[in-house]
XYZ file of C-alpha atoms in Angstrom:
436
model
C -29.326 -18.412 6.204
C -32.419 -19.584 4.310
C -31.930 -18.491 0.694
C -35.666 -18.511 -0.148
C -36.462 -16.317 2.862
C -33.629 -14.027 1.881
C -35.050 -13.648 -1.658
C -38.483 -12.776 -0.307
C -37.100 -10.157 2.069
C -35.396 -8.337 -0.784
C -32.091 -8.204 1.105
C -29.201 -6.993 -1.032
C -25.779 -8.384 -0.148
C -23.157 -5.693 0.376
C -19.492 -5.616 1.299
C -18.985 -5.530 5.090
C -18.803 -2.100 6.703
C -15.331 -0.676 6.462
C -14.325 -2.667 3.388
C -14.253 -1.749 -0.295
C -14.139 -3.671 -3.547
C -11.396 -2.702 -5.977
C -13.347 -2.827 -9.239
C -11.706 -3.143 -12.666
C -12.437 0.528 -13.423
C -10.432 1.576 -10.338
C -7.594 -0.870 -10.772
C -5.403 1.417 -12.907
C -4.416 3.603 -9.940
C -3.798 0.573 -7.713
C -1.635 -1.018 -10.385
C 0.337 2.185 -10.885
C 1.031 2.466 -7.150
C 1.971 -1.208 -6.733
C 4.292 -1.164 -9.743
C 5.984 2.031 -8.526
C 6.486 0.457 -5.114
C 7.955 -2.787 -6.409
C 10.280 -0.952 -8.804
C 11.641 1.306 -6.064
C 11.891 -1.439 -3.437
C 13.832 -3.776 -5.689
C 15.995 -0.948 -7.030
C 17.126 -0.331 -3.442
C 17.805 -3.974 -2.610
C 14.636 -4.931 -0.707
C 13.227 -8.451 -1.110
C 9.549 -9.340 -0.898
C 8.266 -11.203 2.149
C 4.703 -12.466 2.673
C 3.415 -13.305 6.135
C 0.052 -14.820 7.171
C -2.863 -12.415 7.550
C -3.365 -13.662 11.125
C -0.921 -14.254 13.957
C -0.835 -15.260 17.600
C -2.490 -12.384 19.478
C 0.413 -12.216 21.926
C 2.716 -11.064 19.112
C 0.837 -7.779 18.716
C 0.257 -7.236 22.438
C 3.984 -7.658 23.034
C 5.218 -5.557 20.104
C 2.624 -2.816 19.638
C 1.919 -2.289 23.335
C -0.958 -3.310 25.575
C -1.967 0.306 26.269
C -2.257 1.335 22.610
C -5.511 2.077 20.774
C -4.804 -0.755 18.348
C -4.541 -3.439 21.026
C -7.248 -1.992 23.280
C -9.950 -1.263 20.690
C -9.065 -2.053 17.096
C -7.858 -5.640 16.747
C -9.957 -8.420 15.215
C -9.241 -11.256 17.658
C -10.688 -14.790 17.591
C -10.265 -18.202 19.169
C -9.151 -20.902 16.748
C -9.829 -24.653 16.829
C -7.065 -25.212 19.370
C -8.613 -22.647 21.708
C -5.716 -20.222 21.293
C -6.159 -16.554 20.445
C -5.395 -15.333 16.934
C -5.610 -11.808 15.518
C -5.918 -10.490 11.989
C -2.755 -8.466 11.537
C -3.306 -4.741 12.264
C 0.180 -3.926 10.934
C 3.013 -5.866 9.325
C 6.232 -4.942 11.124
C 5.717 -7.386 13.997
C 4.906 -10.334 11.654
C 8.011 -9.625 9.558
C 10.155 -9.530 12.708
C 8.530 -12.753 13.897
C 9.523 -14.435 10.617
C 13.040 -12.969 10.870
C 13.450 -14.591 14.280
C 11.535 -17.816 13.644
C 13.742 -18.737 10.693
C 16.876 -17.414 12.437
C 17.701 -15.174 9.507
C 20.013 -13.118 11.712
C 22.347 -16.138 11.994
C 22.896 -16.407 8.244
C 22.958 -12.681 7.445
C 22.306 -10.146 10.184
C 21.470 -7.233 7.871
C 18.374 -7.926 5.777
C 16.002 -5.740 3.764
C 12.373 -6.726 3.163
C 9.291 -5.278 1.522
C 5.644 -6.280 1.656
C 2.344 -5.384 0.002
C -0.931 -6.617 1.455
C -4.068 -6.159 3.568
C -4.176 -5.207 7.246
C -7.188 -5.101 9.582
C -8.288 -2.622 12.240
C -11.701 -2.129 13.799
C -11.757 1.637 13.203
C -14.587 4.017 12.410
C -14.652 3.892 8.593
C -14.001 7.125 6.712
C -12.513 8.233 3.415
C -9.150 6.543 2.936
C -9.437 4.761 6.335
C -11.007 1.303 6.237
C -11.280 -1.762 8.453
C -9.608 -3.849 5.798
C -6.935 -1.616 4.337
C -3.763 -2.158 2.363
C -0.194 -1.178 3.051
C 3.098 -1.427 1.225
C 6.186 -1.052 3.322
C 9.798 -1.898 4.026
C 11.821 -3.166 6.989
C 15.613 -2.745 7.066
C 16.863 -4.981 9.872
C 20.269 -5.259 11.496
C 21.836 -1.766 11.498
C 21.739 1.421 13.579
C 23.172 3.786 10.951
C 21.159 7.047 10.734
C 21.732 7.015 6.966
C 19.500 3.941 6.861
C 16.692 6.058 8.350
C 17.240 8.521 5.517
C 17.268 5.716 2.936
C 13.812 4.570 4.027
C 12.433 8.125 3.830
C 14.021 8.477 0.391
C 12.425 5.236 -0.819
C 8.963 6.471 0.208
C 9.489 9.895 -1.361
C 10.620 8.400 -4.659
C 7.564 6.138 -4.794
C 5.322 9.200 -4.545
C 7.455 10.919 -7.173
C 7.142 7.896 -9.483
C 3.334 8.088 -9.381
C 3.382 11.862 -9.917
C 1.889 12.725 -6.523
C 2.601 16.394 -5.828
C 2.024 18.378 -2.643
C 3.155 15.903 0.012
C 5.167 16.928 3.117
C 7.804 14.988 5.029
C 7.635 15.470 8.820
C 10.310 14.095 11.139
C 11.102 13.978 14.837
C 13.201 12.032 17.325
C 11.476 10.496 20.341
C 14.658 9.340 22.086
C 15.644 5.958 23.465
C 15.375 3.975 26.684
C 18.128 6.099 28.203
C 16.623 9.554 27.754
C 12.917 8.935 27.374
C 12.179 8.132 31.052
C 13.276 11.651 32.056
C 10.951 13.198 29.488
C 8.163 10.817 30.498
C 8.289 11.948 34.135
C 8.347 15.630 33.195
C 5.339 15.534 30.877
C 3.427 13.252 33.240
C 3.818 15.817 36.043
C 2.616 18.603 33.748
C -0.325 16.597 32.382
C -1.438 15.527 35.860
C -1.998 19.218 36.582
C -4.112 19.501 33.391
C -5.853 16.125 33.719
C -9.407 17.510 33.616
C -8.662 19.176 30.264
C -7.908 15.811 28.662
C -10.428 13.515 27.030
C -11.639 10.501 29.022
C -9.375 8.085 27.151
C -6.286 10.216 27.734
C -7.091 10.508 31.422
C -6.794 6.718 31.621
C -3.629 6.783 29.503
C -2.047 9.245 31.911
C -1.449 6.527 34.480
C -0.663 3.690 32.030
C 1.224 5.050 29.014
C 1.551 8.820 28.983
C 3.161 8.950 25.527
C -0.116 7.793 23.969
C -1.580 11.182 24.941
C 0.849 12.875 22.555
C -0.699 10.891 19.697
C -4.321 11.784 20.533
C -6.307 13.422 17.713
C -8.821 15.064 20.082
C -8.563 18.844 19.569
C -8.706 19.633 23.323
C -5.912 17.168 24.005
C -3.876 18.629 21.166
C -4.191 22.093 22.716
C -2.729 20.715 25.934
C 0.054 18.621 24.402
C 1.234 21.387 22.051
C 2.106 23.425 25.148
C 4.407 20.695 26.463
C 8.184 21.013 26.127
C 9.487 19.139 23.048
C 11.169 15.791 23.545
C 14.204 17.091 21.616
C 15.141 19.188 24.664
C 15.722 15.967 26.636
C 17.539 13.770 24.129
C 20.707 12.062 25.261
C 23.926 12.745 23.375
C 23.650 9.606 21.239
C 20.058 10.397 20.185
C 20.934 14.032 19.505
C 23.819 13.046 17.232
C 21.597 10.492 15.483
C 18.817 13.067 14.921
C 21.229 15.676 13.572
C 22.781 13.134 11.214
C 19.342 12.260 9.806
C 18.495 15.911 9.174
C 21.845 16.722 7.601
C 21.593 13.714 5.261
C 18.062 14.654 4.197
C 19.325 18.110 3.245
C 22.321 16.542 1.524
C 20.165 14.462 -0.859
C 17.641 17.237 -1.444
C 14.624 16.009 0.527
C 12.883 18.946 2.221
C 11.352 18.186 5.607
C 9.427 19.753 8.462
C 10.840 19.230 11.963
C 7.724 18.489 14.003
C 8.623 18.414 17.710
C 5.177 17.016 18.589
C 5.235 14.114 16.152
C 5.039 10.687 17.803
C 3.868 7.331 16.538
C 1.014 5.316 18.009
C 3.035 2.123 18.502
C 5.206 1.391 21.522
C 8.159 -0.070 19.651
C 9.451 3.164 18.064
C 12.771 4.729 19.140
C 14.775 7.719 17.898
C 13.625 8.651 14.375
C 9.909 8.829 13.601
C 8.427 10.321 10.448
C 5.221 10.874 8.531
C 4.495 11.880 4.967
C 1.240 13.791 4.700
C -0.995 15.204 1.971
C -3.187 18.230 2.639
C -5.988 17.049 0.326
C -6.944 14.381 2.891
C -8.045 16.739 5.661
C -7.368 16.105 9.353
C -6.136 12.522 8.960
C -3.627 13.381 6.279
C -0.882 10.743 6.675
C -0.144 8.643 3.600
C 3.044 7.107 5.005
C 4.451 6.641 8.500
C 7.461 4.946 9.959
C 10.585 5.176 12.015
C 13.269 3.301 13.898
C 12.558 0.432 16.314
C 15.849 -0.652 17.822
C 14.362 -2.559 20.773
C 11.607 -4.548 19.064
C 13.621 -7.595 18.046
C 15.210 -7.919 21.501
C 11.782 -7.478 23.127
C 10.556 -10.408 21.021
C 13.344 -12.630 22.311
C 15.945 -12.008 19.623
C 19.322 -10.261 19.545
C 19.731 -6.562 20.253
C 19.924 -5.125 16.738
C 18.560 -1.967 15.147
C 15.822 -1.751 12.529
C 13.872 0.911 10.662
C 10.968 0.926 8.228
C 7.742 2.474 7.056
C 4.267 1.633 5.765
C 2.439 3.480 3.001
C -1.343 3.553 3.329
C -2.465 2.554 -0.139
C -6.121 3.649 0.126
C -5.078 7.056 1.491
C -2.459 7.459 -1.241
C -4.915 6.532 -3.975
C -7.448 8.990 -2.550
C -4.790 11.718 -2.744
C -4.075 10.677 -6.352
C -7.785 10.865 -7.173
C -8.040 14.281 -5.545
C -5.358 15.544 -7.920
C -7.108 13.981 -10.905
C -10.437 15.501 -9.891
C -8.807 18.937 -9.852
C -7.893 18.329 -13.499
C -4.183 18.843 -12.898
C -3.310 16.609 -15.833
C -0.229 18.739 -16.525
C 1.077 17.598 -13.125
C -0.518 14.180 -12.921
C -1.283 12.489 -16.254
C -4.610 10.770 -16.761
C -4.468 6.993 -16.573
C -6.140 5.113 -19.419
C -7.545 1.612 -19.089
C -5.490 -1.025 -20.941
C -6.735 -2.025 -24.399
C -5.770 -5.037 -26.524
C -3.514 -4.451 -29.502
C -5.636 -6.652 -31.779
C -9.365 -7.292 -32.038
C -10.543 -10.222 -34.161
C -13.847 -9.864 -36.003
C -15.654 -13.043 -37.033
C -18.046 -12.756 -40.000
C -20.195 -15.700 -38.913
C -20.513 -18.227 -36.097
C -19.027 -21.099 -38.083
C -15.742 -19.227 -38.489
C -15.446 -18.205 -34.839
C -13.444 -21.302 -33.863
C -10.786 -20.277 -36.421
C -10.777 -16.775 -34.906
C -10.290 -18.359 -31.495
C -7.286 -20.271 -32.824
C -5.745 -17.002 -34.110
C -6.501 -15.316 -30.787
C -4.524 -17.885 -28.828
C -1.698 -17.937 -31.376
C -1.225 -14.186 -30.863
C -1.495 -14.362 -27.071
C 1.093 -17.152 -26.829
C 3.518 -14.813 -28.602
C 2.862 -11.957 -26.181
C 0.513 -9.966 -28.435
C -2.580 -8.789 -26.543
C -5.728 -9.727 -28.420
C -9.452 -10.213 -27.888
C -12.648 -11.157 -29.721
C -16.413 -11.098 -29.253
C -18.096 -13.653 -26.960
C -21.577 -12.105 -27.026
C -22.759 -13.073 -30.523
C -22.570 -9.532 -31.938
C -22.909 -8.812 -35.640
C -19.729 -7.964 -37.606
C -20.703 -4.259 -37.591
C -21.234 -4.337 -33.834
C -17.870 -6.061 -33.394
C -16.205 -3.246 -35.344
C -17.864 -0.695 -33.070
C -16.425 -2.515 -30.044
C -12.958 -2.451 -31.650
C -13.279 1.301 -32.242
C -14.406 1.903 -28.671
C -11.496 -0.112 -27.270
C -9.024 1.894 -29.322
C -7.155 -1.119 -30.712
C -4.350 -0.691 -33.232
C -5.394 -3.541 -35.508
C -8.539 -5.412 -36.444
C -8.330 -8.874 -37.977
C -11.336 -9.828 -40.126
C -11.937 -13.465 -40.958
C -14.782 -14.457 -43.242
C -15.584 -17.356 -45.618
C -13.507 -15.915 -48.475
C -10.454 -15.322 -46.272
C -10.801 -18.760 -44.708
C -11.044 -20.487 -48.088
C -7.909 -18.714 -49.375
C -5.973 -19.147 -46.137
C -5.813 -15.402 -45.607
C -6.836 -12.871 -42.982
C -7.706 -9.221 -43.557
C -5.829 -6.761 -41.319
C -7.204 -3.257 -40.839
C -4.715 -0.701 -39.487
C -7.024 1.484 -37.431
C -4.880 4.628 -37.341
C -4.785 4.967 -41.150
C -7.765 2.853 -42.222
C -5.466 0.876 -44.537
C -6.399 -2.765 -45.161
C -3.901 -5.483 -46.062
C -4.260 -9.182 -46.774
C -1.896 -11.481 -44.892
C -1.525 -15.240 -45.095
C -2.817 -16.917 -41.926
C 0.421 -18.858 -41.518
C 2.348 -15.564 -41.795
C 0.166 -13.433 -39.492
C 2.356 -13.981 -36.442
C 5.529 -12.912 -38.247
C 3.668 -9.904 -39.678
C 2.826 -8.663 -36.172
C 6.261 -9.431 -34.774
C 7.788 -7.265 -37.510
C 5.497 -4.404 -36.484
C 6.941 -4.300 -32.952
């Protein structure tokens, strides 16, 4: 691009469609959510894992399913320098399982618990809370089939939302069976849907002969009218899946997590088995999921590994933050406290430019000892610097002028009371440490 031509055209550079900048003024909510997630994950024994943002395209085709919306329409796929196909990750479960197998973690310790926080990429139609570059935090518990592990993952998600003060969410659960019982259900609903084929949207008509379960996940209202008249999958569960589903529900009741049994809930990825769940928030409208997950007992074996169970979830961070903002906008501070931007504890006021280097020395002395501090870099007058300190809401202001410098002192103003004290410069650090 010719820069001079670009200047003449008046073009204004903007973030790509479907992406958003997280500006400093919005960071408080992001930080609150991330900290709540890390605290809960680590409390429950999950360890952080970070995978590349792009993978071999075949990983997602194999794991997610070739006939899914993600693989068919939403993946960002490119050729790299070696003429192989790579894809920006549209979700993080498959990459975590790839790492689990690549490093043979199952040979050292079969049962492992991971968490991740990071960006994912899908070529969707952008809308509120749904972006092309979006962020998820999630967990993967790998190496066990215990239904209580399903309940643990739901509990982890619920407690994260409780930590951030998010009220009004709903937990929805279902069981979609396993490879033993699902084929029977598949044949039954396929026969019914073939009779109603013309009532389905064009995409679902093509799904009917490739992957009929994708129709159950369609958001088209006409398709929903058809699928909600289908018999529920629970009527066709095998004995093992029925026992597993009942155990999950009983354990949720036992630990006090209310839930909605949604017989029509499915997930849009092929690898799910048995338990599936969503956590939704009504303030988000039609696309109201803020968390989704479930069990995927066949995924690792399908990727060439051992036959072991696994379960996990992903929280949509943009959607969750939008729900948080919706609560704040309704002024429900009694339910969800307002988040204030962080302010330094100390602000250092320099009386003139010649003394500023001494102020800078004090600034770094305080910071090295863990005391947050700041000073003016814009050449403001002492009065203007005091106004900045007041606006920031600092606890203390240090004033250093020629007289203080000559005597080896610094003036400390305690902002809450207006009291001023004189402290020796070589004692200022101890003075603040005693105030903690």
